[in-house]
Short mmCIF file of C-alpha atoms and ligand atoms in Angstrom, two decimals:
data_model
loop_
_atom_site.label_atom_id
_atom_site.label_comp_id
_atom_site.label_asym_id
_atom_site.label_seq_id
_atom_site.Cartn_x
_atom_site.Cartn_y
_atom_site.Cartn_z
CA MET A 10 -21.22 -24.22 -29.05
CA TYR A 11 -17.78 -23.61 -30.58
CA HIS A 12 -14.52 -24.00 -28.66
CA ALA A 13 -11.99 -22.96 -31.22
CA PHE A 14 -11.26 -21.66 -34.70
CA LEU A 15 -9.30 -23.27 -37.45
CA LEU A 16 -7.72 -20.61 -39.62
CA LYS A 17 -6.74 -21.21 -43.21
CA TYR A 18 -4.38 -19.09 -45.23
CA GLY A 19 -3.85 -18.95 -48.95
CA GLU A 20 -0.89 -17.34 -50.62
CA ILE A 21 1.47 -17.93 -47.72
CA GLY A 22 1.27 -21.61 -48.54
CA ILE A 23 3.41 -21.00 -51.62
CA LYS A 24 6.23 -19.08 -49.97
CA GLY A 25 8.65 -21.99 -49.94
CA LYS A 26 11.60 -21.66 -47.56
CA ASN A 27 10.28 -18.41 -46.10
CA ARG A 28 6.90 -19.85 -45.30
CA TYR A 29 7.52 -20.10 -41.57
CA LEU A 30 8.27 -16.36 -41.42
CA PHE A 31 4.89 -15.59 -42.93
CA GLU A 32 3.20 -18.08 -40.63
CA GLU A 33 4.83 -16.59 -37.57
CA ALA A 34 3.80 -13.09 -38.64
CA LEU A 35 0.26 -14.33 -39.15
CA VAL A 36 0.18 -15.92 -35.70
CA ASP A 37 1.38 -12.59 -34.26
CA SER A 38 -1.39 -10.75 -36.10
CA VAL A 39 -4.00 -13.18 -34.81
CA ARG A 40 -2.74 -12.72 -31.26
CA ARG A 41 -2.84 -8.95 -31.68
CA ALA A 42 -6.41 -9.11 -32.97
CA LEU A 43 -7.49 -11.05 -29.88
CA LYS A 44 -5.46 -9.30 -27.21
CA ASP A 45 -8.25 -6.98 -26.07
CA PHE A 46 -10.75 -9.74 -25.33
CA PRO A 47 -11.19 -10.59 -21.65
CA GLN A 48 -10.65 -14.28 -22.39
CA GLU A 49 -7.30 -15.92 -22.94
CA PHE A 50 -6.86 -17.36 -26.43
CA GLU A 51 -4.20 -19.88 -27.23
CA VAL A 52 -2.90 -19.55 -30.77
CA THR A 53 -0.92 -22.51 -32.09
CA ARG A 54 0.46 -23.55 -35.43
CA PRO A 55 0.25 -27.31 -35.93
CA SER A 56 1.17 -28.56 -39.42
CA GLY A 57 0.09 -26.01 -42.00
CA ARG A 58 -2.80 -24.40 -40.15
CA ILE A 59 -3.46 -22.10 -37.26
CA PHE A 60 -5.63 -23.00 -34.30
CA VAL A 61 -7.21 -20.54 -31.91
CA GLU A 62 -8.49 -22.20 -28.76
CA CYS A 63 -10.15 -20.84 -25.69
CA LYS A 64 -10.97 -22.62 -22.46
CA GLU A 65 -13.56 -20.05 -21.41
CA ASP A 66 -16.81 -18.95 -23.02
CA PHE A 67 -16.44 -16.15 -25.54
CA ASP A 68 -18.66 -14.07 -27.79
CA PHE A 69 -18.56 -15.99 -31.04
CA GLU A 70 -19.63 -13.11 -33.30
CA ASP A 71 -17.11 -10.66 -31.81
CA VAL A 72 -14.18 -13.03 -32.08
CA LEU A 73 -15.14 -14.03 -35.60
CA HIS A 74 -15.35 -10.36 -36.55
CA ALA A 75 -11.91 -9.64 -35.08
CA LEU A 76 -10.42 -12.54 -37.04
CA GLN A 77 -12.11 -11.29 -40.19
CA ASN A 78 -10.00 -8.12 -39.93
CA VAL A 79 -6.70 -10.00 -40.01
CA PHE A 80 -4.72 -9.75 -43.25
CA GLY A 81 -3.53 -13.14 -44.47
CA LEU A 82 -6.47 -15.26 -43.38
CA VAL A 83 -8.53 -16.70 -46.19
CA GLU A 84 -10.99 -18.82 -44.24
CA ILE A 85 -12.10 -18.87 -40.65
CA CYS A 86 -13.75 -22.08 -39.49
CA PRO A 87 -15.37 -22.32 -36.08
CA VAL A 88 -14.73 -25.81 -34.72
CA VAL A 89 -16.05 -28.12 -32.04
CA LEU A 90 -13.37 -30.11 -30.23
CA VAL A 91 -14.06 -33.58 -28.90
CA LEU A 92 -11.93 -36.05 -27.01
CA ASP A 93 -11.04 -39.34 -28.64
CA GLU A 94 -13.38 -41.76 -26.88
CA GLY A 95 -13.81 -44.21 -29.70
CA PHE A 96 -15.64 -44.13 -33.01
CA ASP A 97 -19.19 -44.44 -31.63
CA LYS A 98 -18.77 -41.45 -29.38
CA LEU A 99 -17.30 -39.45 -32.26
CA ALA A 100 -20.18 -40.38 -34.56
CA GLU A 101 -22.63 -39.27 -31.88
CA LYS A 102 -20.89 -35.89 -31.62
CA VAL A 103 -20.81 -35.45 -35.39
CA VAL A 104 -24.55 -36.17 -35.64
CA GLU A 105 -25.23 -33.72 -32.84
CA PHE A 106 -23.06 -31.14 -34.62
CA VAL A 107 -24.95 -31.52 -37.91
CA ASP A 108 -28.23 -31.23 -36.04
CA LYS A 109 -27.24 -27.97 -34.35
CA VAL A 110 -25.52 -26.27 -37.26
CA TYR A 111 -28.11 -27.16 -39.89
CA PRO A 112 -31.63 -27.11 -38.42
CA GLU A 113 -33.15 -27.57 -41.92
CA LYS A 114 -32.40 -31.12 -43.00
CA ASN A 115 -32.70 -30.72 -46.75
CA PHE A 116 -29.21 -30.59 -48.24
CA THR A 117 -26.57 -32.78 -49.78
CA PHE A 118 -23.30 -33.30 -47.96
CA LYS A 119 -19.94 -34.93 -48.01
CA VAL A 120 -17.76 -35.84 -45.03
CA LYS A 121 -14.06 -35.09 -45.42
CA CYS A 122 -11.52 -36.41 -42.92
CA ARG A 123 -7.89 -35.76 -42.28
CA ARG A 124 -5.55 -37.39 -39.80
CA SER A 125 -2.51 -35.72 -38.35
CA ARG A 126 -2.12 -38.84 -36.18
CA LYS A 127 -1.76 -41.93 -38.32
CA ASP A 128 -2.42 -44.49 -35.57
CA TYR A 129 -6.15 -43.80 -35.57
CA PRO A 130 -7.89 -47.19 -36.23
CA LEU A 131 -9.67 -45.99 -39.37
CA ASP A 132 -7.98 -44.28 -42.29
CA SER A 133 -9.38 -41.00 -43.63
CA MET A 134 -11.53 -42.63 -46.34
CA GLN A 135 -13.01 -45.22 -44.00
CA LEU A 136 -13.69 -42.65 -41.32
CA ALA A 137 -15.50 -40.38 -43.81
CA ALA A 138 -17.60 -43.24 -45.17
CA GLU A 139 -18.57 -44.50 -41.71
CA LEU A 140 -19.46 -41.05 -40.43
CA GLY A 141 -21.47 -40.31 -43.59
CA GLY A 142 -23.44 -43.49 -42.90
CA ARG A 143 -24.19 -42.44 -39.33
CA ILE A 144 -25.37 -39.00 -40.47
CA LEU A 145 -27.70 -40.57 -43.04
CA ASP A 146 -29.07 -42.97 -40.41
CA ALA A 147 -29.85 -40.03 -38.14
CA PHE A 148 -31.30 -37.74 -40.81
CA PRO A 149 -32.81 -39.74 -43.67
CA THR A 150 -33.88 -36.58 -45.53
CA LEU A 151 -30.24 -35.71 -46.21
CA SER A 152 -28.27 -37.24 -49.06
CA VAL A 153 -24.64 -37.63 -49.96
CA ASP A 154 -23.15 -35.93 -53.00
CA VAL A 155 -19.44 -36.57 -53.35
CA HIS A 156 -18.99 -34.27 -56.33
CA LYS A 157 -20.89 -31.05 -55.58
CA PRO A 158 -22.27 -31.22 -52.06
CA ASP A 159 -24.14 -28.26 -50.54
CA VAL A 160 -22.26 -28.78 -47.32
CA TYR A 161 -18.94 -30.27 -46.27
CA ILE A 162 -18.59 -31.81 -42.83
CA TYR A 163 -14.94 -31.86 -41.86
CA VAL A 164 -13.48 -34.10 -39.18
CA GLU A 165 -9.82 -33.97 -38.25
CA VAL A 166 -8.01 -36.39 -36.02
CA ARG A 167 -5.45 -34.41 -34.05
CA THR A 168 -2.84 -35.51 -31.52
CA HIS A 169 -4.86 -34.84 -28.39
CA ASN A 170 -8.40 -34.52 -29.69
CA LEU A 171 -10.61 -34.44 -32.76
CA CYS A 172 -12.19 -31.45 -34.35
CA ILE A 173 -15.43 -31.09 -36.26
CA TYR A 174 -16.29 -28.14 -38.45
CA SER A 175 -18.34 -27.15 -41.43
CA LYS A 176 -19.01 -23.45 -41.79
CA GLU A 177 -16.24 -21.47 -43.43
CA TYR A 178 -16.31 -17.70 -43.05
CA GLU A 179 -14.44 -15.59 -45.54
CA GLY A 180 -11.30 -13.82 -44.31
CA LEU A 181 -9.71 -10.69 -45.77
CA GLY A 182 -6.93 -12.45 -47.66
CA GLY A 183 -3.70 -10.61 -48.37
CA LEU A 184 -0.40 -11.07 -46.56
CA PRO A 185 0.29 -10.76 -42.83
CA TYR A 186 1.24 -7.48 -41.19
CA GLY A 187 4.81 -6.40 -41.70
CA THR A 188 5.97 -9.17 -44.04
CA SER A 189 6.55 -6.79 -46.96
CA GLY A 190 8.41 -3.82 -45.51
CA LYS A 191 7.08 -0.39 -44.72
CA ALA A 192 5.64 2.64 -46.52
CA MET A 193 4.38 6.13 -45.69
CA LEU A 194 0.73 6.88 -46.46
CA LEU A 195 -0.26 10.45 -47.32
CA LEU A 196 -3.49 10.47 -45.37
CA SER A 197 -5.97 13.27 -45.95
CA GLY A 198 -9.47 13.42 -44.56
CA GLY A 199 -10.95 12.29 -47.87
CA ILE A 200 -12.43 9.06 -49.11
CA ASP A 201 -9.50 7.84 -51.15
CA SER A 202 -6.38 7.80 -49.04
CA PRO A 203 -7.70 5.54 -46.23
CA VAL A 204 -8.68 3.01 -48.88
CA ALA A 205 -5.25 3.32 -50.50
CA GLY A 206 -3.58 2.66 -47.15
CA PHE A 207 -5.81 -0.33 -46.51
CA ARG A 208 -5.01 -1.80 -49.93
CA VAL A 209 -1.24 -1.57 -49.57
CA ALA A 210 -1.30 -2.73 -45.94
CA LYS A 211 -3.27 -5.74 -47.12
CA ARG A 212 -0.19 -6.81 -49.07
CA GLY A 213 1.74 -7.11 -45.82
CA VAL A 214 3.15 -3.60 -45.82
CA LYS A 215 3.48 -1.87 -42.47
CA ILE A 216 2.32 1.71 -42.77
CA ASP A 217 2.93 5.02 -41.14
CA ALA A 218 0.87 8.03 -42.13
CA ILE A 219 1.41 11.74 -42.67
CA TYR A 220 -1.20 14.48 -42.64
CA PHE A 221 -0.72 18.11 -43.69
CA HIS A 222 -2.93 20.58 -41.94
CA ALA A 223 -3.22 24.33 -42.25
CA PRO A 224 -4.41 25.92 -39.04
CA PRO A 225 -6.29 28.21 -38.67
CA TYR A 226 -7.63 27.57 -42.21
CA THR A 227 -8.29 23.98 -41.27
CA SER A 228 -9.79 23.24 -37.89
CA GLU A 229 -8.92 20.97 -35.01
CA ARG A 230 -11.96 18.91 -36.02
CA ALA A 231 -10.49 18.33 -39.47
CA LYS A 232 -7.35 17.02 -37.81
CA GLN A 233 -9.36 14.85 -35.41
CA LYS A 234 -11.12 13.37 -38.42
CA VAL A 235 -7.78 12.27 -39.84
CA VAL A 236 -6.76 10.82 -36.47
CA ASP A 237 -10.06 8.88 -36.45
CA LEU A 238 -9.41 7.62 -39.97
CA ALA A 239 -5.91 6.54 -38.95
CA HIS A 240 -7.44 4.51 -36.12
CA GLN A 241 -9.90 2.92 -38.51
CA VAL A 242 -7.15 1.95 -40.95
CA ALA A 243 -4.98 0.72 -38.05
CA LYS A 244 -7.71 -1.74 -37.08
CA TYR A 245 -6.57 -3.69 -40.13
CA SER A 246 -3.06 -2.46 -40.77
CA GLY A 247 -1.73 -2.61 -37.21
CA PRO A 248 -0.26 0.19 -35.11
CA MET A 249 1.22 3.19 -36.90
CA ASN A 250 2.75 6.60 -36.31
CA LEU A 251 0.76 9.52 -37.66
CA TYR A 252 2.91 12.55 -38.56
CA VAL A 253 0.99 15.80 -38.43
CA VAL A 254 2.76 18.57 -40.31
CA ASN A 255 1.76 22.22 -40.07
CA PHE A 256 1.67 23.25 -43.71
CA THR A 257 0.17 26.75 -43.40
CA ASP A 258 3.25 28.88 -43.89
CA ILE A 259 4.45 26.78 -46.80
CA GLN A 260 1.09 27.13 -48.50
CA LEU A 261 1.00 30.89 -47.92
CA CYS A 262 4.51 31.19 -49.31
CA ILE A 263 3.52 29.32 -52.46
CA LEU A 264 0.40 31.47 -52.72
CA ASP A 265 2.55 34.61 -52.56
CA HIS A 266 5.20 33.62 -55.07
CA CYS A 267 3.74 31.25 -57.63
CA PRO A 268 1.06 31.47 -60.36
CA HIS A 269 -2.33 30.64 -58.91
CA ASP A 270 -3.23 28.02 -61.49
CA GLU A 271 -0.14 26.05 -60.40
CA LEU A 272 -0.75 26.25 -56.64
CA THR A 273 -2.18 22.80 -56.18
CA ILE A 274 0.55 21.07 -58.13
CA ILE A 275 3.35 22.91 -56.38
CA MET A 276 1.76 22.31 -53.02
CA ARG A 277 1.42 18.62 -53.77
CA ARG A 278 5.09 18.48 -54.75
CA TYR A 279 6.09 19.93 -51.38
CA MET A 280 3.82 17.51 -49.58
CA MET A 281 5.51 14.63 -51.37
CA ALA A 282 8.97 15.96 -50.56
CA ILE A 283 8.19 16.35 -46.85
CA ALA A 284 6.54 12.94 -46.77
CA GLU A 285 9.67 11.47 -48.34
CA HIS A 286 11.80 13.08 -45.65
CA PHE A 287 9.88 11.37 -42.84
CA ALA A 288 9.55 8.17 -44.84
CA LYS A 289 13.33 7.92 -45.04
CA GLU A 290 13.63 8.59 -41.31
CA GLU A 291 11.14 5.80 -40.60
CA GLY A 292 12.87 3.32 -42.89
CA CYS A 293 9.98 3.29 -45.37
CA MET A 294 10.52 2.00 -48.88
CA GLY A 295 7.85 4.06 -50.57
CA LEU A 296 5.03 6.56 -50.37
CA ILE A 297 1.33 5.75 -50.78
CA THR A 298 -1.32 8.13 -52.09
CA GLY A 299 -5.01 7.84 -52.91
CA GLU A 300 -4.58 9.28 -56.40
CA SER A 301 -6.57 7.99 -59.35
CA ILE A 302 -6.04 8.99 -62.97
CA GLY A 303 -8.18 11.95 -63.99
CA GLN A 304 -10.15 12.22 -60.75
CA VAL A 305 -9.33 15.94 -60.38
CA ALA A 306 -7.01 18.44 -62.09
CA SER A 307 -4.12 17.45 -59.86
CA GLN A 308 -4.48 13.82 -60.88
CA THR A 309 -4.27 13.99 -64.67
CA MET A 310 -1.36 12.00 -66.01
CA GLN A 311 0.53 15.26 -66.61
CA SER A 312 -0.08 16.35 -63.02
CA LEU A 313 0.92 12.96 -61.67
CA GLU A 314 4.14 13.18 -63.64
CA CYS A 315 4.94 16.52 -61.98
CA THR A 316 4.04 15.28 -58.50
CA ASN A 317 6.05 12.14 -58.98
CA ALA A 318 9.14 14.07 -60.03
CA ALA A 319 9.32 15.76 -56.61
CA VAL A 320 10.59 12.57 -54.99
CA SER A 321 12.95 9.75 -55.81
CA MET A 322 11.22 7.14 -53.68
CA PRO A 323 8.68 4.84 -55.37
CA VAL A 324 5.12 6.15 -55.01
CA TYR A 325 2.45 3.49 -54.70
CA ARG A 326 -0.98 4.50 -55.94
CA PRO A 327 -3.17 1.46 -55.46
CA LEU A 328 -6.31 3.29 -56.62
CA ILE A 329 -4.76 4.59 -59.82
CA ALA A 330 -7.23 2.72 -62.05
CA TYR A 331 -10.27 2.74 -59.76
CA ASP A 332 -13.41 4.72 -60.51
CA LYS A 333 -14.66 6.96 -57.71
CA GLN A 334 -17.68 4.72 -57.11
CA GLU A 335 -15.44 1.68 -56.74
CA ILE A 336 -13.41 3.56 -54.12
CA VAL A 337 -16.59 4.62 -52.33
CA ASN A 338 -17.80 1.01 -52.29
CA GLU A 339 -14.54 -0.17 -50.79
CA SER A 340 -14.48 2.60 -48.17
CA GLN A 341 -17.96 1.54 -47.11
CA LYS A 342 -16.82 -2.03 -46.87
CA ILE A 343 -13.84 -1.22 -44.67
CA GLY A 344 -15.83 1.26 -42.58
CA THR A 345 -14.02 4.54 -43.30
CA PHE A 346 -16.69 6.12 -45.51
CA GLU A 347 -18.86 7.69 -42.81
CA THR A 348 -15.88 9.48 -41.28
CA SER A 349 -14.45 10.49 -44.66
CA ILE A 350 -17.61 12.34 -45.69
CA LEU A 351 -17.78 14.49 -42.56
CA PRO A 352 -17.79 18.02 -43.94
CA TYR A 353 -14.57 19.46 -42.51
CA GLU A 354 -12.36 21.57 -44.71
CA ASP A 355 -9.21 20.18 -46.32
CA CYS A 356 -6.02 22.21 -46.64
CA CYS A 357 -5.94 21.67 -50.41
CA THR A 358 -9.45 22.91 -51.05
CA ILE A 359 -8.93 26.18 -49.20
CA PHE A 360 -6.07 27.35 -51.36
CA VAL A 361 -7.32 25.89 -54.59
CA ALA A 362 -7.42 28.06 -57.74
CA LYS A 363 -10.61 28.54 -59.75
CA HIS A 364 -8.99 27.18 -62.88
CA PRO A 365 -6.04 24.97 -61.96
CA VAL A 366 -3.76 23.76 -64.74
CA THR A 367 -4.78 20.33 -65.91
CA LYS A 368 -1.76 19.73 -68.15
CA PRO A 369 1.17 21.14 -66.20
CA LYS A 370 4.64 20.90 -67.69
CA LEU A 371 7.38 19.91 -65.30
CA ASP A 372 9.92 22.45 -66.58
CA ARG A 373 7.41 25.30 -66.12
CA ILE A 374 6.50 24.14 -62.64
CA GLU A 375 10.17 23.89 -61.70
CA LYS A 376 10.69 27.39 -63.09
CA SER A 377 7.83 28.74 -60.97
CA GLU A 378 9.34 27.06 -57.93
CA THR A 379 12.57 29.02 -58.39
CA HIS A 380 10.58 32.04 -57.10
CA LEU A 381 10.38 30.27 -53.75
CA VAL A 382 14.13 30.03 -53.32
CA GLY A 383 15.28 31.91 -50.26
CA PHE A 384 11.80 31.98 -48.76
CA ILE A 385 10.63 28.43 -48.50
CA GLU A 386 13.70 26.68 -47.04
CA PRO A 387 13.35 27.95 -43.46
CA LEU A 388 9.63 27.19 -43.59
CA LEU A 389 10.31 23.62 -44.66
CA GLU A 390 12.84 23.25 -41.90
CA LYS A 391 10.40 24.61 -39.34
CA ALA A 392 7.55 22.38 -40.52
CA ILE A 393 9.82 19.36 -40.23
CA ASP A 394 11.23 20.37 -36.85
CA GLU A 395 7.83 21.02 -35.35
CA VAL A 396 6.10 17.89 -36.60
CA GLU A 397 3.71 16.27 -34.16
CA VAL A 398 3.87 12.47 -34.06
CA ILE A 399 0.75 10.70 -32.83
CA SER A 400 1.02 7.05 -31.98
CA ILE A 401 -2.00 5.14 -33.30
CA ASP A 402 -2.55 1.77 -31.66
P1 ATP B 23 -8.62 11.93 -50.68
O1 ATP B 23 -10.01 11.48 -50.83
O2 ATP B 23 -7.69 10.85 -50.25
O3 ATP B 23 -8.52 13.18 -49.83
P2 ATP B 23 -8.71 13.53 -52.98
O4 ATP B 23 -9.60 12.99 -54.00
O5 ATP B 23 -9.21 14.61 -52.11
O6 ATP B 23 -8.15 12.33 -52.10
P3 ATP B 23 -6.37 15.14 -53.58
O7 ATP B 23 -6.78 16.15 -52.63
O8 ATP B 23 -5.94 15.50 -54.94
O9 ATP B 23 -7.44 13.98 -53.80
O10 ATP B 23 -5.20 14.31 -52.95
C1 ATP B 23 -4.62 13.25 -53.61
C2 ATP B 23 -3.83 12.46 -52.58
O11 ATP B 23 -2.85 13.30 -51.97
C3 ATP B 23 -4.69 11.96 -51.44
O12 ATP B 23 -5.30 10.75 -51.74
C4 ATP B 23 -3.66 11.84 -50.34
O13 ATP B 23 -2.91 10.65 -50.48
C5 ATP B 23 -2.76 13.02 -50.61
N1 ATP B 23 -3.20 14.21 -49.84
C6 ATP B 23 -4.00 15.22 -50.23
N2 ATP B 23 -4.18 16.12 -49.25
C7 ATP B 23 -3.47 15.68 -48.19
C8 ATP B 23 -3.25 16.17 -46.86
N3 ATP B 23 -3.81 17.29 -46.41
N4 ATP B 23 -2.45 15.43 -46.04
C9 ATP B 23 -1.87 14.29 -46.47
N5 ATP B 23 -2.06 13.80 -47.71
C10 ATP B 23 -2.84 14.47 -48.57
MG1 MG B 24 -8.37 15.17 -50.26
#
């Protein structure tokens, strides 16, 4: 029954002079979300809102779902469009709309009108009052409540037509794709990092991702799992490059030359350093990890301090104060959980010590790393040279 969607956005509304940039980015995101549908959608931006119209029939649920994955949209309202053929005809359509959308006639309502064309014969207040009257005439079991109605019936007078809507579906919120710069996500096959990427991307940050694998200790399937997760995150965050770095020789080198209880920390520091290298190349302004205080030995505040010191770029850790269960809940919500829990080995777990340090000291770690001098440099260079870049669309 619906012909179009009216899309409402929240925070962008307060961006002042730059508002149109955010609106344009949001329109682009909406177009991208709809580009794979067989139908042609027209996305326009009349005064402070976005309209998605389609002249053909489309699958309402599918399109709604696609729009619900777009960062920056706060509400998605399916609308019925009618031509301006006088008030009586409009009232008839509004009554028909109420009848279809709300089969149970036992609620309170309020009609709200808005005119973007001021030459309509009735002003907004009059139009709302008249339409409310017609609805009551048609369905005497309904009643009007102007303060706390169960249901709002919206009618907007537009330049070429009128639109009627009522249901408002929740959008994701956040800021549109690419309005906040770019960052590099350290993406492992676990539960946390996809959620971390989602969270930062939701703030309008474009993301690229980097994955460290350790063949033959980690399998092709483990890598495929990360590629799958990147696709799942990209459904929200937009297209990204996934850097796949072969980390095996670096890990073996650390294993050979450094104390075993410091392996994880030292390895993490090298991961960060390599990630920073590619981040700079890509024009990223920061790194993103899925770390959370105290989750494991390598994420105590002392460990985080050591990891952080390996790079000069800001490191964004959106899950820093989340409990594991909260992260799990979010990963289920965004749809990455099922993939994340597939049982393939992770390069960190294979080389992990039985009793890793939980309170590493940076000066000691740096001292241990001096044992790598002369060995690790060519390995770093090789890992960087031989990176595989997978384009995730
Ligand atoms: P996750 O669930 O994201 O794998 P985790 O609980 O397993 O996290 P760690 O293994 O300590 O935690 O990793 C902490 C963070 O370091 C991850 O969230 C991720 O951002 C990054 N990371 C860990 N391993 C890798 C890897 N193999 N490739 C890329 N990034 C990694
Ligand atoms: Mg992990």
